[in-house]
Coordinates of C-alpha atoms in Angstrom, one line a residue:
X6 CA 1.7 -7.7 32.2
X7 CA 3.0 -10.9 34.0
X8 CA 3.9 -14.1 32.3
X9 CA 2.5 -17.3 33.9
X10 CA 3.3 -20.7 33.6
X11 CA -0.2 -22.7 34.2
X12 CA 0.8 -26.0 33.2
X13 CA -2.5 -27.8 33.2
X14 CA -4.4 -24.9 32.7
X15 CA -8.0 -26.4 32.2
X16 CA -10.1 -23.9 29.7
X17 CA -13.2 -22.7 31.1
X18 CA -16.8 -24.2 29.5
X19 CA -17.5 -21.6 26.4
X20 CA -20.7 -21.7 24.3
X21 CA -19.1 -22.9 20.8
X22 CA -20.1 -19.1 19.5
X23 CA -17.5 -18.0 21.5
X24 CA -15.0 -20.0 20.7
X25 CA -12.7 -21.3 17.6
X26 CA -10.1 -23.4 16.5
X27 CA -8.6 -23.5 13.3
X28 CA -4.9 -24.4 12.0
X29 CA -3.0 -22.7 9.4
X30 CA 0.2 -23.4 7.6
X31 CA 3.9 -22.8 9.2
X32 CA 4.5 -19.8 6.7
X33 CA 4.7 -15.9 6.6
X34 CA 1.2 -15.8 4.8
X35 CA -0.3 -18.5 7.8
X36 CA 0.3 -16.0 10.2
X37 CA -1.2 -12.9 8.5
X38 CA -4.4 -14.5 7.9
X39 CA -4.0 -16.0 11.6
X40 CA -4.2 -12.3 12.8
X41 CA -6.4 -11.1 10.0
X42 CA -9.0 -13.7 11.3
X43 CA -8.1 -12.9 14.9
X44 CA -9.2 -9.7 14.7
X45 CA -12.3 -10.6 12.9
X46 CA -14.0 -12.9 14.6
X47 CA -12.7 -10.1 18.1
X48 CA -14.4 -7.5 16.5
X49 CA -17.6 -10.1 15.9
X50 CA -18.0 -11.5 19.4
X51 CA -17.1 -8.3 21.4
X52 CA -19.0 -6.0 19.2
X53 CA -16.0 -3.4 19.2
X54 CA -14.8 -1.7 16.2
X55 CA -11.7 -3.2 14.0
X56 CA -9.9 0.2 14.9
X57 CA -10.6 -0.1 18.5
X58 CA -7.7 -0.4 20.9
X59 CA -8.7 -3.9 22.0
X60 CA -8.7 -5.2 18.7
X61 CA -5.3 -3.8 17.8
X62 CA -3.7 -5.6 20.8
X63 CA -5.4 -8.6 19.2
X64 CA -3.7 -8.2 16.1
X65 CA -0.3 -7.2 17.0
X66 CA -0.2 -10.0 19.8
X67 CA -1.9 -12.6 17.4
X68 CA 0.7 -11.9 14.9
X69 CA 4.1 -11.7 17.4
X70 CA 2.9 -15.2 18.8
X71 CA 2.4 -16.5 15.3
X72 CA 5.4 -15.1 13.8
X73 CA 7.5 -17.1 16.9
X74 CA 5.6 -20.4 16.7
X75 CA 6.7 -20.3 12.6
X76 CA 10.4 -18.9 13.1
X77 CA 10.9 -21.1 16.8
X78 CA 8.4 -23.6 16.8
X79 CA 7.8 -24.8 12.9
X80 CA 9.0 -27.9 11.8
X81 CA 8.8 -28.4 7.8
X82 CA 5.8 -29.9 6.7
X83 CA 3.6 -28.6 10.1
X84 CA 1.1 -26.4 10.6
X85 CA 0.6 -24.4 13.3
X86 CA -3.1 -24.4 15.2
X87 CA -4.6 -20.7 16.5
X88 CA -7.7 -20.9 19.1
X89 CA -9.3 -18.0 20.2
X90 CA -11.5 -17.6 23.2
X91 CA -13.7 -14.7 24.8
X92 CA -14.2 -15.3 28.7
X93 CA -16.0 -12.8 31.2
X94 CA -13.0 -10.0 31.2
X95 CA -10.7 -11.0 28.3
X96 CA -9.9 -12.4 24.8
X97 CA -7.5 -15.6 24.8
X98 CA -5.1 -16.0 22.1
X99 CA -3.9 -19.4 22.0
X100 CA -0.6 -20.4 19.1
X101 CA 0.0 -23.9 19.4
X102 CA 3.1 -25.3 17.4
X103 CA 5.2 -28.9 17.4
X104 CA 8.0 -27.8 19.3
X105 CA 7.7 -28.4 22.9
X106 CA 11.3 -28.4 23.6
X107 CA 11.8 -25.1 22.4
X108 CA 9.9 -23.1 25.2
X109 CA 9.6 -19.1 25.3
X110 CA 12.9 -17.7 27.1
X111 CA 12.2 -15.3 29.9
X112 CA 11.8 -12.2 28.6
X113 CA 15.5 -9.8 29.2
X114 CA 15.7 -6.7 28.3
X115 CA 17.5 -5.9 24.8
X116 CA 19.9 -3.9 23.8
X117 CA 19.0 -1.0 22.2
X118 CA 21.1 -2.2 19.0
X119 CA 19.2 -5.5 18.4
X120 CA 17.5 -5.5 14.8
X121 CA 15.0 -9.0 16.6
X122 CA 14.3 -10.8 19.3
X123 CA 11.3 -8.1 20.7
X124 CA 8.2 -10.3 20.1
X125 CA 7.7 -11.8 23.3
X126 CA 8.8 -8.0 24.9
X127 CA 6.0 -6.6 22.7
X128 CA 3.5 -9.4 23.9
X129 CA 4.3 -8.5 27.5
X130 CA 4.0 -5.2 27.0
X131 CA 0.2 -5.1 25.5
X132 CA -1.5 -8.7 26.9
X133 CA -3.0 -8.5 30.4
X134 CA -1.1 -11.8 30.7
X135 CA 0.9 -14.5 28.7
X136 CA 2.4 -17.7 29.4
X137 CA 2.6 -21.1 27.7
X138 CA 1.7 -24.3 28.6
X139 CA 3.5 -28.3 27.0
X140 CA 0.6 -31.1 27.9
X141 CA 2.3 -33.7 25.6
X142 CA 5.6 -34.6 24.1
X143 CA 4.2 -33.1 20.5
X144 CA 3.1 -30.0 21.0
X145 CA 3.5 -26.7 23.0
X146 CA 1.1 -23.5 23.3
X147 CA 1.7 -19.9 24.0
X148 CA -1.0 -18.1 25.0
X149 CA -2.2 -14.4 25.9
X150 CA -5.1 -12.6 27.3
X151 CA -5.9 -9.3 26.0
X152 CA -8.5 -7.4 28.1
X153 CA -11.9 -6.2 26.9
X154 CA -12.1 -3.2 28.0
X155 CA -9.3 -1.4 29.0
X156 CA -8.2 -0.1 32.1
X157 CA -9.3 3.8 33.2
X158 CA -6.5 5.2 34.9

């Protein structure tokens, strides 16, 4: 639940199985097949169900960071680029947009009588940990790791 700034962040070696890139287009429909394959290709390499509680963090997380990179980080014309990751304890998220300049805000609290603005309180909330990373002038990515198996309290 702590947001982290890793600029530099080097991605650790992954077989290509367990690993993919794809990019989708800066619109409403881009993001729900961004978290619709999200959770797919989670429930694929992990071997957990769709309706698991793992895989629902995947898809509400998937879809919060891809709904911000199209309303805050879109510019006309761009896509935006998902990558997902499995290493030894977690599942990576990665939302990459064309916006560096526009960089998540720390995450206040909100008043109670805010229609918006509870994405990035929602991601902190459910990913083990979040942050975003700008390693050019062009692009920026927000990322979040989701664990694999949850915490027994």
């Amino acid at each position: 639940m702590t947001h982290y700034q890793l600029t530099g962040e080097a991605r650790p070696a992954l077989t290509p199985a367990r690993q993919m890139t794809l990019r989708f287009s800066g619109t409403r429909r881009g993001a729900r097949l961004a978290r619709q394959l999200a959770v797919q290709q989670f429930a694929e390499w992990t071997g957990l169900p769709y309706d698991s509680d793992p895989a629902r963090t995947v898809a509400l997380v998937t879809a919060e960071l891809a709904s911000n990179a199209i309303r805050h980080g879109s510019l006309p014309g761009r896509d935006f680029r998902l990558a997902l990751l499995v290493l030894p304890d977690h599942f990576r998220i990665e939302v990459t947009d064309t916006r560096p300049e526009r960089l998540p805000p720390p995450v206040p609290p909100q008043p109670a009588d805010e229609t918006s603005g509870r994405g990035l309180l929602i991601v902190q909330a459910y990913a083990d940990r979040w942050g975003h990373t700008a390693r050019d002038a062009y692009t920026k990515t927000v990322w979040a790791e989701v664990r694999l198996c949850p915490t027994v309290s």
